[in-house]
Amino acid sequence: MVDIRAALEAIKASPYKEVRVLAPHTGVVRFAGDLAAGALVEGPGGLWKEKLGTRLATIERERNPQPITSPEKGQISRIRRELDGAFVQAGEELLLLRHYLSREEVLEEVLKQALFLFVAPERARYFFVPDVDIKIKVSGPKAVTVREGDDLFIMSRMKRETSLRYAGPGGVIYAVYFTHTRHVDAGRPLIGVCPPDLVAEIEDVVRRVQTEWQEQA
Amino acid sequence: MEQDKLVLHLAERLAYIRDVFGGERRENIHLLTTKLEDYRLRESGLSPEERREAVLALKDLFSVVESKLEAALTPMNRVRIVRHPQRVCLRDILENVYDNYTEIGGQDEHSIDPAIVIARAYLTRKLGKVTVNQSVMVIGHEKGHGQEFRNGGSAKPWGNAKALQYMRVAETENIPVHTYVFTPGAFPIEDTPGAAQQIAANLYGMSSLRVPVITVFSEGGSGGAEAVALADKRLMFSHGYYSVISPEGAAAIEGHARDGERVSPDLVKTCAARMRITAQDNLRMGYIDRIIQEPCLGARSHHYEFFRGLRQELLRATDEVALTVRGFAPIRFIALRNRRKQVTKGMDFEKAYVRWNLSQAAQIRLINKRHKKYRDLSRHAAPDHTPASRHLIGLWQELRWGVYSYFKYNLLRRHRQRVSDSLGELKSEWNLLWDRALAPIRHILQKLRGPSSRVSAETARQLTELSEWDDDQEQRGNWIYVSPRAREDRAVTCPNSREFGCLDIWGPDLYGEFAGVCPNCGHHFPMEYQWYLHNLFDPGSFFEFSADVEASNPLDMPDLDAKLAEAKQRTGHKSGCLTFEARIHDIRLVVAMFLGSFRNGTVGAAEGEKFIRAAERAKRKRFPFLAYVHATGGIRIQEGTNGLIQMPRCTMAVRRYIDAGGLYLVAYDTNSYAGPVASFLGCSPYQFGIRSANVGFAGPGVIAETTGLSLEPHYHNVYKALARGHIQGIWDRREVRYNLNQALQTMGGRNLYYK
């Protein structure tokens, strides 16, 4: 069984993810001028992540200088200044970034460990089958227990309706991520399922994350 | 009570003056402010008679100061006047100029595009005791005195489409069209039908609209204005402006501003003056026909005298257009002469009735006259340094081709075609009868011989062997011209390497054998125009013409002469448009190629003139016409309206060519934007993009700046343009020669020189 509290404590102990920035290919590396350990850097931005992150270094091969940009927002924890101006092999570590987790990322991480997400197989509108729907409306989703092979959803797309069976570990529906008025893209989660005895614990952890989590730089 | 209203009105006038002059003319504004405040302080202690006198004195003072300010108006003040919310708008004109109207293009925000107002209206005239209602279709931009949903008069593509639709309705009903231009520019989005493509469609449609079109300019901003402004008579309000770009846009380019950075107000002011955007400037250059005088500091809704004057001008202009094409030539001449005399004596156009509906012959005359009018514009801005002897030879050749083509295609081919059609029909009838007569004999013979199983050797070979590589289709890296960049020993990174993991490519390979195409993802790196010149057309078939038409600096913009001289020296060409005849697989064609290396392929008067001459040459010689756009950054803004007018001019040349039966193809390479795409390129029924090219109206920066929309990456990519229906296909650079040949064969057919 998943120890959800322990997972949260582990995240709290190291509330960041370390990202190694490697040389994409061989070449001579030149770090950006004023970059030093402890400096804050930005990740890709824009609505479509079309704006590159902070320029960290330039790697030049065959008179073809290429920028190396930060893949994540964070702080430089290590920079290998000794490589400045040196020829490096592909895969050589140039910098180590520390990306501090946001509240949403922590929640995502915790729920990923605790819940089983059943995803939409194709873009369509989804409904619960009538008896499940009534139960959810009356007592909430946590009152519904599902098992592998249950007829759980009706998938409606382009004037056709197909029933969809639940596939995954049995448990109670912890969260519903769709409404019948909107189309759900393929691959997006429909429901999150967890063992019945974990519900209270997850709720507590989520509440704690939402109220107590301090986002760092 | 009346005095209170007057004072309120004066306060409004003062606020208007402040807005128009910004921080300028402070002493005049201060005087008016002080006097008004002074009156307000004294007001309560004055008797009614004294109040009346004081208000009248104040009114006179306002009129005197306004006249003084009027004389000192700068072009930038005029720009502020036309953009002011108190400025007359189209609905004011509909209310005050026309005798009756019904809006048909929607109602306020419940419209496909509230920036465009369309109405059926009529003007009433008295003919003795008879009253005549003369119908017109009124189409124009609506700013709505600052109503936000009107978008400042920036028409969206579907608004322009609606405008064109109702111009066609007017054509069906044989009534004139009055268009009003109150726009800072089109809303530059590519959503279907697309800003550029729709403006091109409007220009193409209007060029041969079979009814009189009268346009009135107030704010004529670039391509958005041209979408409804291709007219037989172009009138302009005295305080309006008509320009290729807004003064702010010109200043941003001049000041090299980046990412929406603000430029100094002084630079904006200077640009407004340099661009020659006022009514007087445009009249002098010949781009408008008449100026409609406005009251001091511009017309506003309460200037009823102005509306009366506008009505007279509209009647006069519509009458003139109709009279110059109606009836027999001698009668027309006499009528026009009499009318001119009456006009000089101060004729009242309300009392002179002229029919506005046109006969078929008059419609043809109208279109021809319109085409001639535009053909003659802006010639002064495109100096032609062809020696007189060569010029004479050229004229002789043109005459020869004209006569030859007339006999070959108009007389001989037409009759030959008729004979051939009749013979063909006879032959098929004969074959049918013959087959029926022989059918029983054939049936008996087949029975006697038994089933045949013999297959010819050729069929057997085709069915059993692998097909052979077609050398014509793919030149397999054996390019006649190789880019000089292939000599550089360096690696190049594909811009898609993050997405598709393309490895670095060695320069000599990329720019040599690979023809600038990434071997992994197929990204096309830009290549020099010479690459196409040598690898597309049959070797030795290139013949340039109109080479001595030279790009110039008609507005005497500072630095432009030096920039043009540099471009001419670097490229060896006198303008950014290379016009030549060439062959592809022995098919002769006329080509106009826009060179990205000459001032970014921008189109000015010289480029427009060369393009038109190329279209005319193709028409005269009955050759297919190809516009190969190596790159174009739009209209050359430094030429102002001289450049902008190339949009309708060149589109009309294309229209003449296509109407005469020509095959017009457009191929876009690298980046093609703005005016040219929104006119003579976008109007082609056959437009193709070279892979990785971008096609659109305004660049992403301009769209973000003007509309506030953030665009998805690759918004202007040819694949997006194809999906939106703006272009008809995408070609690989290495196969352009093959594809062009294919296009000429399939779209033109066997006798593609003339359909």
PDB file of C-alpha atoms in Angstrom, chain B residues 172-412:
ATOM      1  CA  THR B 172     -26.657  42.786 -60.335  1.00  0.00           C
ATOM      2  CA  GLU B 173     -29.052  45.642 -59.604  1.00  0.00           C
ATOM      3  CA  ASN B 174     -27.078  48.069 -61.771  1.00  0.00           C
ATOM      4  CA  ILE B 175     -26.807  50.761 -59.100  1.00  0.00           C
ATOM      5  CA  PRO B 176     -23.683  52.758 -58.182  1.00  0.00           C
ATOM      6  CA  VAL B 177     -21.576  51.970 -55.128  1.00  0.00           C
ATOM      7  CA  HIS B 178     -20.475  54.677 -52.701  1.00  0.00           C
ATOM      8  CA  THR B 179     -17.671  53.521 -50.438  1.00  0.00           C
ATOM      9  CA  TYR B 180     -16.275  55.330 -47.412  1.00  0.00           C
ATOM     10  CA  VAL B 181     -12.837  54.712 -46.005  1.00  0.00           C
ATOM     11  CA  PHE B 182     -12.556  55.291 -42.269  1.00  0.00           C
ATOM     12  CA  THR B 183      -9.924  52.745 -41.346  1.00  0.00           C
ATOM     13  CA  PRO B 184      -6.462  52.746 -39.800  1.00  0.00           C
ATOM     14  CA  GLY B 185      -5.866  49.393 -41.546  1.00  0.00           C
ATOM     15  CA  ALA B 186      -7.295  45.896 -41.830  1.00  0.00           C
ATOM     16  CA  PHE B 187      -7.508  43.566 -38.829  1.00  0.00           C
ATOM     17  CA  PRO B 188      -4.486  41.453 -39.715  1.00  0.00           C
ATOM     18  CA  ILE B 189      -5.568  37.904 -38.951  1.00  0.00           C
ATOM     19  CA  GLU B 190      -5.266  34.903 -41.192  1.00  0.00           C
ATOM     20  CA  ASP B 191      -8.459  33.080 -40.174  1.00  0.00           C
ATOM     21  CA  THR B 192     -10.354  32.068 -43.300  1.00  0.00           C
ATOM     22  CA  PRO B 193     -10.877  33.888 -45.610  1.00  0.00           C
ATOM     23  CA  GLY B 194      -7.690  35.652 -44.401  1.00  0.00           C
ATOM     24  CA  ALA B 195      -6.921  39.352 -44.331  1.00  0.00           C
ATOM     25  CA  ALA B 196      -4.555  39.327 -47.301  1.00  0.00           C
ATOM     26  CA  GLN B 197      -6.489  36.913 -49.471  1.00  0.00           C
ATOM     27  CA  GLN B 198      -9.783  38.718 -48.926  1.00  0.00           C
ATOM     28  CA  ILE B 199      -8.352  42.158 -49.706  1.00  0.00           C
ATOM     29  CA  ALA B 200      -6.888  40.629 -52.863  1.00  0.00           C
ATOM     30  CA  ALA B 201     -10.301  39.172 -53.731  1.00  0.00           C
ATOM     31  CA  ASN B 202     -11.936  42.570 -53.156  1.00  0.00           C
ATOM     32  CA  LEU B 203      -9.427  44.345 -55.385  1.00  0.00           C
ATOM     33  CA  TYR B 204      -9.786  41.692 -58.063  1.00  0.00           C
ATOM     34  CA  GLY B 205     -13.583  41.906 -57.905  1.00  0.00           C
ATOM     35  CA  MET B 206     -13.760  45.699 -57.808  1.00  0.00           C
ATOM     36  CA  SER B 207     -11.375  46.097 -60.725  1.00  0.00           C
ATOM     37  CA  SER B 208     -14.111  44.952 -63.084  1.00  0.00           C
ATOM     38  CA  LEU B 209     -17.246  45.893 -61.188  1.00  0.00           C
ATOM     39  CA  ARG B 210     -19.736  46.921 -63.843  1.00  0.00           C
ATOM     40  CA  VAL B 211     -21.218  49.874 -61.937  1.00  0.00           C
ATOM     41  CA  PRO B 212     -19.810  53.307 -61.021  1.00  0.00           C
ATOM     42  CA  VAL B 213     -17.825  53.250 -57.777  1.00  0.00           C
ATOM     43  CA  ILE B 214     -17.190  56.455 -55.850  1.00  0.00           C
ATOM     44  CA  THR B 215     -14.862  56.371 -52.857  1.00  0.00           C
ATOM     45  CA  VAL B 216     -14.518  58.970 -50.132  1.00  0.00           C
ATOM     46  CA  PHE B 217     -11.421  58.872 -47.928  1.00  0.00           C
ATOM     47  CA  SER B 218     -11.298  60.088 -44.380  1.00  0.00           C
ATOM     48  CA  GLU B 219      -8.711  57.780 -42.851  1.00  0.00           C
ATOM     49  CA  GLY B 220      -7.103  55.642 -45.544  1.00  0.00           C
ATOM     50  CA  GLY B 221      -4.794  53.258 -43.793  1.00  0.00           C
ATOM     51  CA  SER B 222      -2.945  50.904 -46.099  1.00  0.00           C
ATOM     52  CA  GLY B 223      -4.399  47.662 -47.462  1.00  0.00           C
ATOM     53  CA  GLY B 224      -7.497  47.943 -45.293  1.00  0.00           C
ATOM     54  CA  ALA B 225      -8.397  51.103 -47.185  1.00  0.00           C
ATOM     55  CA  GLU B 226      -7.687  49.590 -50.595  1.00  0.00           C
ATOM     56  CA  ALA B 227     -10.143  46.761 -49.890  1.00  0.00           C
ATOM     57  CA  VAL B 228     -13.052  49.105 -50.633  1.00  0.00           C
ATOM     58  CA  ALA B 229     -11.311  51.966 -52.431  1.00  0.00           C
ATOM     59  CA  LEU B 230     -10.743  50.816 -55.992  1.00  0.00           C
ATOM     60  CA  ALA B 231     -13.010  53.392 -57.588  1.00  0.00           C
ATOM     61  CA  ASP B 232     -13.774  55.440 -60.668  1.00  0.00           C
ATOM     62  CA  LYS B 233     -13.700  58.638 -58.624  1.00  0.00           C
ATOM     63  CA  ARG B 234     -11.704  58.966 -55.443  1.00  0.00           C
ATOM     64  CA  LEU B 235     -12.678  61.919 -53.269  1.00  0.00           C
ATOM     65  CA  MET B 236     -11.016  62.852 -50.028  1.00  0.00           C
ATOM     66  CA  PHE B 237     -11.958  64.932 -47.013  1.00  0.00           C
ATOM     67  CA  SER B 238      -9.651  67.905 -46.677  1.00  0.00           C
ATOM     68  CA  HIS B 239      -8.551  66.853 -43.184  1.00  0.00           C
ATOM     69  CA  GLY B 240      -8.197  63.158 -43.954  1.00  0.00           C
ATOM     70  CA  TYR B 241      -5.079  61.127 -44.552  1.00  0.00           C
ATOM     71  CA  TYR B 242      -4.294  58.351 -46.985  1.00  0.00           C
ATOM     72  CA  SER B 243      -1.107  56.449 -46.385  1.00  0.00           C
ATOM     73  CA  VAL B 244       0.682  53.163 -46.841  1.00  0.00           C
ATOM     74  CA  ILE B 245       1.299  52.875 -43.111  1.00  0.00           C
ATOM     75  CA  SER B 246       0.319  54.749 -39.970  1.00  0.00           C
ATOM     76  CA  PRO B 247       2.824  57.424 -38.906  1.00  0.00           C
ATOM     77  CA  GLU B 248       3.462  55.375 -35.744  1.00  0.00           C
ATOM     78  CA  GLY B 249       4.233  52.287 -37.844  1.00  0.00           C
ATOM     79  CA  ALA B 250       6.552  54.261 -40.105  1.00  0.00           C
ATOM     80  CA  ALA B 251       8.309  55.736 -37.071  1.00  0.00           C
ATOM     81  CA  ALA B 252       8.724  52.268 -35.523  1.00  0.00           C
ATOM     82  CA  ILE B 253      10.448  51.099 -38.724  1.00  0.00           C
ATOM     83  CA  GLU B 254      12.477  54.267 -39.067  1.00  0.00           C
ATOM     84  CA  GLY B 255      13.507  54.199 -35.407  1.00  0.00           C
ATOM     85  CA  HIS B 256      14.247  50.432 -35.505  1.00  0.00           C
ATOM     86  CA  ALA B 257      11.877  49.884 -32.559  1.00  0.00           C
ATOM     87  CA  ARG B 258      11.683  46.307 -31.295  1.00  0.00           C
ATOM     88  CA  ASP B 259       8.937  44.333 -29.519  1.00  0.00           C
ATOM     89  CA  GLY B 260       6.350  47.094 -29.362  1.00  0.00           C
ATOM     90  CA  GLU B 261       8.879  49.626 -28.063  1.00  0.00           C
ATOM     91  CA  ARG B 262       7.542  53.198 -28.164  1.00  0.00           C
ATOM     92  CA  VAL B 263       9.223  55.694 -30.440  1.00  0.00           C
ATOM     93  CA  SER B 264       9.528  59.392 -29.719  1.00  0.00           C
ATOM     94  CA  PRO B 265       6.495  61.590 -30.611  1.00  0.00           C
ATOM     95  CA  ASP B 266       8.822  63.850 -32.586  1.00  0.00           C
ATOM     96  CA  LEU B 267       9.835  60.985 -34.854  1.00  0.00           C
ATOM     97  CA  VAL B 268       6.152  60.081 -35.371  1.00  0.00           C
ATOM     98  CA  LYS B 269       5.444  63.700 -36.282  1.00  0.00           C
ATOM     99  CA  THR B 270       8.380  63.807 -38.673  1.00  0.00           C
ATOM    100  CA  CYS B 271       7.284  60.582 -40.353  1.00  0.00           C
ATOM    101  CA  ALA B 272       3.704  61.882 -40.736  1.00  0.00           C
ATOM    102  CA  ALA B 273       5.104  64.924 -42.551  1.00  0.00           C
ATOM    103  CA  ARG B 274       7.574  62.994 -44.698  1.00  0.00           C
ATOM    104  CA  MET B 275       5.081  60.383 -45.865  1.00  0.00           C
ATOM    105  CA  ARG B 276       2.952  62.995 -47.702  1.00  0.00           C
ATOM    106  CA  ILE B 277      -0.294  61.651 -46.394  1.00  0.00           C
ATOM    107  CA  THR B 278      -2.593  64.671 -46.539  1.00  0.00           C
ATOM    108  CA  ALA B 279      -5.355  65.297 -49.053  1.00  0.00           C
ATOM    109  CA  GLN B 280      -3.335  68.043 -50.752  1.00  0.00           C
ATOM    110  CA  ASP B 281      -0.331  65.716 -51.125  1.00  0.00           C
ATOM    111  CA  ASN B 282      -2.436  62.931 -52.586  1.00  0.00           C
ATOM    112  CA  LEU B 283      -4.203  65.282 -54.957  1.00  0.00           C
ATOM    113  CA  ARG B 284      -0.859  66.601 -56.165  1.00  0.00           C
ATOM    114  CA  MET B 285       0.400  63.036 -56.752  1.00  0.00           C
ATOM    115  CA  GLY B 286      -2.804  62.159 -58.576  1.00  0.00           C
ATOM    116  CA  TYR B 287      -4.095  59.444 -56.242  1.00  0.00           C
ATOM    117  CA  ILE B 288      -7.334  61.254 -55.497  1.00  0.00           C
ATOM    118  CA  ASP B 289      -9.515  63.214 -57.880  1.00  0.00           C
ATOM    119  CA  ARG B 290     -10.970  65.946 -55.697  1.00  0.00           C
ATOM    120  CA  ILE B 291     -10.869  67.298 -52.161  1.00  0.00           C
ATOM    121  CA  ILE B 292     -14.056  67.820 -50.187  1.00  0.00           C
ATOM    122  CA  GLN B 293     -13.575  70.865 -48.023  1.00  0.00           C
ATOM    123  CA  GLU B 294     -14.277  70.390 -44.335  1.00  0.00           C
ATOM    124  CA  PRO B 295     -15.014  73.041 -41.713  1.00  0.00           C
ATOM    125  CA  CYS B 296     -12.196  74.393 -39.530  1.00  0.00           C
ATOM    126  CA  LEU B 297     -10.364  71.618 -37.666  1.00  0.00           C
ATOM    127  CA  GLY B 298     -12.329  68.847 -39.363  1.00  0.00           C
ATOM    128  CA  ALA B 299     -15.933  67.804 -39.789  1.00  0.00           C
ATOM    129  CA  ARG B 300     -17.951  66.674 -36.806  1.00  0.00           C
ATOM    130  CA  SER B 301     -21.523  65.471 -36.461  1.00  0.00           C
ATOM    131  CA  HIS B 302     -22.995  68.963 -36.006  1.00  0.00           C
ATOM    132  CA  HIS B 303     -21.519  70.414 -39.217  1.00  0.00           C
ATOM    133  CA  TYR B 304     -24.681  70.214 -41.307  1.00  0.00           C
ATOM    134  CA  GLU B 305     -23.304  72.548 -43.978  1.00  0.00           C
ATOM    135  CA  PHE B 306     -20.504  70.052 -44.543  1.00  0.00           C
ATOM    136  CA  PHE B 307     -23.007  67.250 -45.167  1.00  0.00           C
ATOM    137  CA  ARG B 308     -24.764  69.401 -47.769  1.00  0.00           C
ATOM    138  CA  GLY B 309     -21.434  69.954 -49.503  1.00  0.00           C
ATOM    139  CA  LEU B 310     -20.626  66.242 -49.355  1.00  0.00           C
ATOM    140  CA  ARG B 311     -24.000  65.409 -50.901  1.00  0.00           C
ATOM    141  CA  GLN B 312     -23.323  67.791 -53.780  1.00  0.00           C
ATOM    142  CA  GLU B 313     -19.885  66.277 -54.328  1.00  0.00           C
ATOM    143  CA  LEU B 314     -21.294  62.745 -54.342  1.00  0.00           C
ATOM    144  CA  LEU B 315     -23.978  63.669 -56.846  1.00  0.00           C
ATOM    145  CA  ARG B 316     -21.406  65.419 -59.006  1.00  0.00           C
ATOM    146  CA  ALA B 317     -18.934  62.543 -58.923  1.00  0.00           C
ATOM    147  CA  THR B 318     -21.538  59.849 -59.632  1.00  0.00           C
ATOM    148  CA  ASP B 319     -23.007  61.927 -62.464  1.00  0.00           C
ATOM    149  CA  GLU B 320     -19.570  62.486 -63.948  1.00  0.00           C
ATOM    150  CA  VAL B 321     -18.720  58.785 -63.941  1.00  0.00           C
ATOM    151  CA  ALA B 322     -22.049  57.893 -65.529  1.00  0.00           C
ATOM    152  CA  LEU B 323     -21.891  60.702 -68.092  1.00  0.00           C
ATOM    153  CA  THR B 324     -18.374  59.834 -69.258  1.00  0.00           C
ATOM    154  CA  VAL B 325     -19.460  56.345 -70.337  1.00  0.00           C
ATOM    155  CA  ARG B 326     -23.158  56.668 -71.233  1.00  0.00           C
ATOM    156  CA  GLY B 327     -24.623  57.106 -74.706  1.00  0.00           C
ATOM    157  CA  PHE B 328     -22.934  57.858 -78.014  1.00  0.00           C
ATOM    158  CA  ALA B 329     -19.505  59.427 -78.010  1.00  0.00           C
ATOM    159  CA  PRO B 330     -20.422  62.769 -79.690  1.00  0.00           C
ATOM    160  CA  ILE B 331     -23.470  63.276 -77.465  1.00  0.00           C
ATOM    161  CA  ARG B 332     -21.386  62.321 -74.447  1.00  0.00           C
ATOM    162  CA  PHE B 333     -18.786  64.881 -75.420  1.00  0.00           C
ATOM    163  CA  ILE B 334     -21.346  67.679 -75.772  1.00  0.00           C
ATOM    164  CA  ALA B 335     -23.089  66.772 -72.520  1.00  0.00           C
ATOM    165  CA  LEU B 336     -19.803  66.756 -70.618  1.00  0.00           C
ATOM    166  CA  ARG B 337     -18.730  70.072 -72.115  1.00  0.00           C
ATOM    167  CA  ASN B 338     -22.040  71.709 -71.161  1.00  0.00           C
ATOM    168  CA  ARG B 339     -21.810  70.288 -67.718  1.00  0.00           C
ATOM    169  CA  ARG B 340     -18.285  71.570 -67.161  1.00  0.00           C
ATOM    170  CA  LYS B 341     -19.510  75.061 -68.075  1.00  0.00           C
ATOM    171  CA  GLN B 342     -22.419  74.765 -65.641  1.00  0.00           C
ATOM    172  CA  VAL B 343     -20.132  73.518 -62.875  1.00  0.00           C
ATOM    173  CA  THR B 344     -17.911  76.562 -63.199  1.00  0.00           C
ATOM    174  CA  LYS B 345     -21.035  78.733 -62.858  1.00  0.00           C
ATOM    175  CA  GLY B 346     -21.918  77.006 -59.584  1.00  0.00           C
ATOM    176  CA  MET B 347     -24.359  74.331 -60.667  1.00  0.00           C
ATOM    177  CA  ASP B 348     -26.823  72.806 -58.177  1.00  0.00           C
ATOM    178  CA  PHE B 349     -26.508  69.064 -58.684  1.00  0.00           C
ATOM    179  CA  GLU B 350     -29.800  68.437 -56.918  1.00  0.00           C
ATOM    180  CA  LYS B 351     -31.576  69.873 -59.916  1.00  0.00           C
ATOM    181  CA  ALA B 352     -29.634  68.129 -62.658  1.00  0.00           C
ATOM    182  CA  TYR B 353     -30.818  64.593 -63.144  1.00  0.00           C
ATOM    183  CA  VAL B 354     -28.497  62.003 -64.689  1.00  0.00           C
ATOM    184  CA  ARG B 355     -29.413  58.331 -64.934  1.00  0.00           C
ATOM    185  CA  TRP B 356     -26.892  56.149 -63.138  1.00  0.00           C
ATOM    186  CA  ASN B 357     -27.807  52.768 -64.582  1.00  0.00           C
ATOM    187  CA  LEU B 358     -25.563  51.711 -67.434  1.00  0.00           C
ATOM    188  CA  SER B 359     -26.065  49.732 -70.606  1.00  0.00           C
ATOM    189  CA  GLN B 360     -23.788  46.776 -71.348  1.00  0.00           C
ATOM    190  CA  ALA B 361     -21.661  48.844 -73.717  1.00  0.00           C
ATOM    191  CA  ALA B 362     -21.382  51.620 -71.145  1.00  0.00           C
ATOM    192  CA  GLN B 363     -20.356  49.078 -68.510  1.00  0.00           C
ATOM    193  CA  ILE B 364     -17.507  47.888 -70.719  1.00  0.00           C
ATOM    194  CA  ARG B 365     -16.453  51.489 -71.343  1.00  0.00           C
ATOM    195  CA  LEU B 366     -16.587  52.111 -67.590  1.00  0.00           C
ATOM    196  CA  ILE B 367     -14.287  49.184 -66.818  1.00  0.00           C
ATOM    197  CA  ASN B 368     -11.846  50.139 -69.565  1.00  0.00           C
ATOM    198  CA  LYS B 369     -11.777  53.713 -68.320  1.00  0.00           C
ATOM    199  CA  ARG B 370     -11.149  52.550 -64.763  1.00  0.00           C
ATOM    200  CA  HIS B 371      -8.272  50.333 -65.896  1.00  0.00           C
ATOM    201  CA  LYS B 372      -6.753  53.161 -67.911  1.00  0.00           C
ATOM    202  CA  LYS B 373      -7.050  55.556 -64.991  1.00  0.00           C
ATOM    203  CA  TYR B 374      -5.081  53.256 -62.700  1.00  0.00           C
ATOM    204  CA  ARG B 375      -2.606  52.267 -65.388  1.00  0.00           C
ATOM    205  CA  ASP B 376      -1.576  55.914 -65.715  1.00  0.00           C
ATOM    206  CA  LEU B 377      -1.035  56.464 -61.996  1.00  0.00           C
ATOM    207  CA  SER B 378       2.394  56.645 -60.313  1.00  0.00           C
ATOM    208  CA  ARG B 379       4.364  56.512 -63.549  1.00  0.00           C
ATOM    209  CA  HIS B 380       6.326  59.572 -62.438  1.00  0.00           C
ATOM    210  CA  ALA B 381       7.639  57.553 -59.501  1.00  0.00           C
ATOM    211  CA  ALA B 382       9.141  54.822 -61.698  1.00  0.00           C
ATOM    212  CA  PRO B 383      11.686  56.441 -64.005  1.00  0.00           C
ATOM    213  CA  ASP B 384      12.466  54.412 -67.106  1.00  0.00           C
ATOM    214  CA  HIS B 385      16.000  54.958 -68.406  1.00  0.00           C
ATOM    215  CA  THR B 386      15.601  52.793 -71.485  1.00  0.00           C
ATOM    216  CA  PRO B 387      17.389  54.500 -74.428  1.00  0.00           C
ATOM    217  CA  ALA B 388      15.005  56.039 -76.970  1.00  0.00           C
ATOM    218  CA  SER B 389      16.136  53.676 -79.732  1.00  0.00           C
ATOM    219  CA  ARG B 390      15.436  50.588 -77.603  1.00  0.00           C
ATOM    220  CA  HIS B 391      12.151  52.119 -76.542  1.00  0.00           C
ATOM    221  CA  LEU B 392      11.117  52.519 -80.175  1.00  0.00           C
ATOM    222  CA  ILE B 393      12.139  48.962 -80.985  1.00  0.00           C
ATOM    223  CA  GLY B 394      10.095  47.836 -78.004  1.00  0.00           C
ATOM    224  CA  LEU B 395       7.036  49.696 -79.217  1.00  0.00           C
ATOM    225  CA  TRP B 396       7.444  48.173 -82.669  1.00  0.00           C
ATOM    226  CA  GLN B 397       7.737  44.700 -81.169  1.00  0.00           C
ATOM    227  CA  GLU B 398       4.658  45.241 -79.023  1.00  0.00           C
ATOM    228  CA  LEU B 399       2.718  46.260 -82.113  1.00  0.00           C
ATOM    229  CA  ARG B 400       4.003  43.224 -83.988  1.00  0.00           C
ATOM    230  CA  TRP B 401       3.062  40.809 -81.205  1.00  0.00           C
ATOM    231  CA  GLY B 402      -0.325  42.465 -80.915  1.00  0.00           C
ATOM    232  CA  VAL B 403      -1.080  42.027 -84.607  1.00  0.00           C
ATOM    233  CA  TYR B 404       0.393  38.517 -84.709  1.00  0.00           C
ATOM    234  CA  SER B 405      -1.563  37.407 -81.649  1.00  0.00           C
ATOM    235  CA  TYR B 406      -4.730  38.959 -82.957  1.00  0.00           C
ATOM    236  CA  PHE B 407      -4.512  37.049 -86.238  1.00  0.00           C
ATOM    237  CA  LYS B 408      -3.273  33.840 -84.704  1.00  0.00           C
ATOM    238  CA  TYR B 409      -5.513  33.620 -81.664  1.00  0.00           C
ATOM    239  CA  ASN B 410      -8.507  35.850 -82.338  1.00  0.00           C
ATOM    240  CA  LEU B 411      -9.089  35.169 -86.023  1.00  0.00           C
ATOM    241  CA  LEU B 412      -7.372  31.994 -87.185  1.00  0.00           C
TER     242      LEU B 412
END
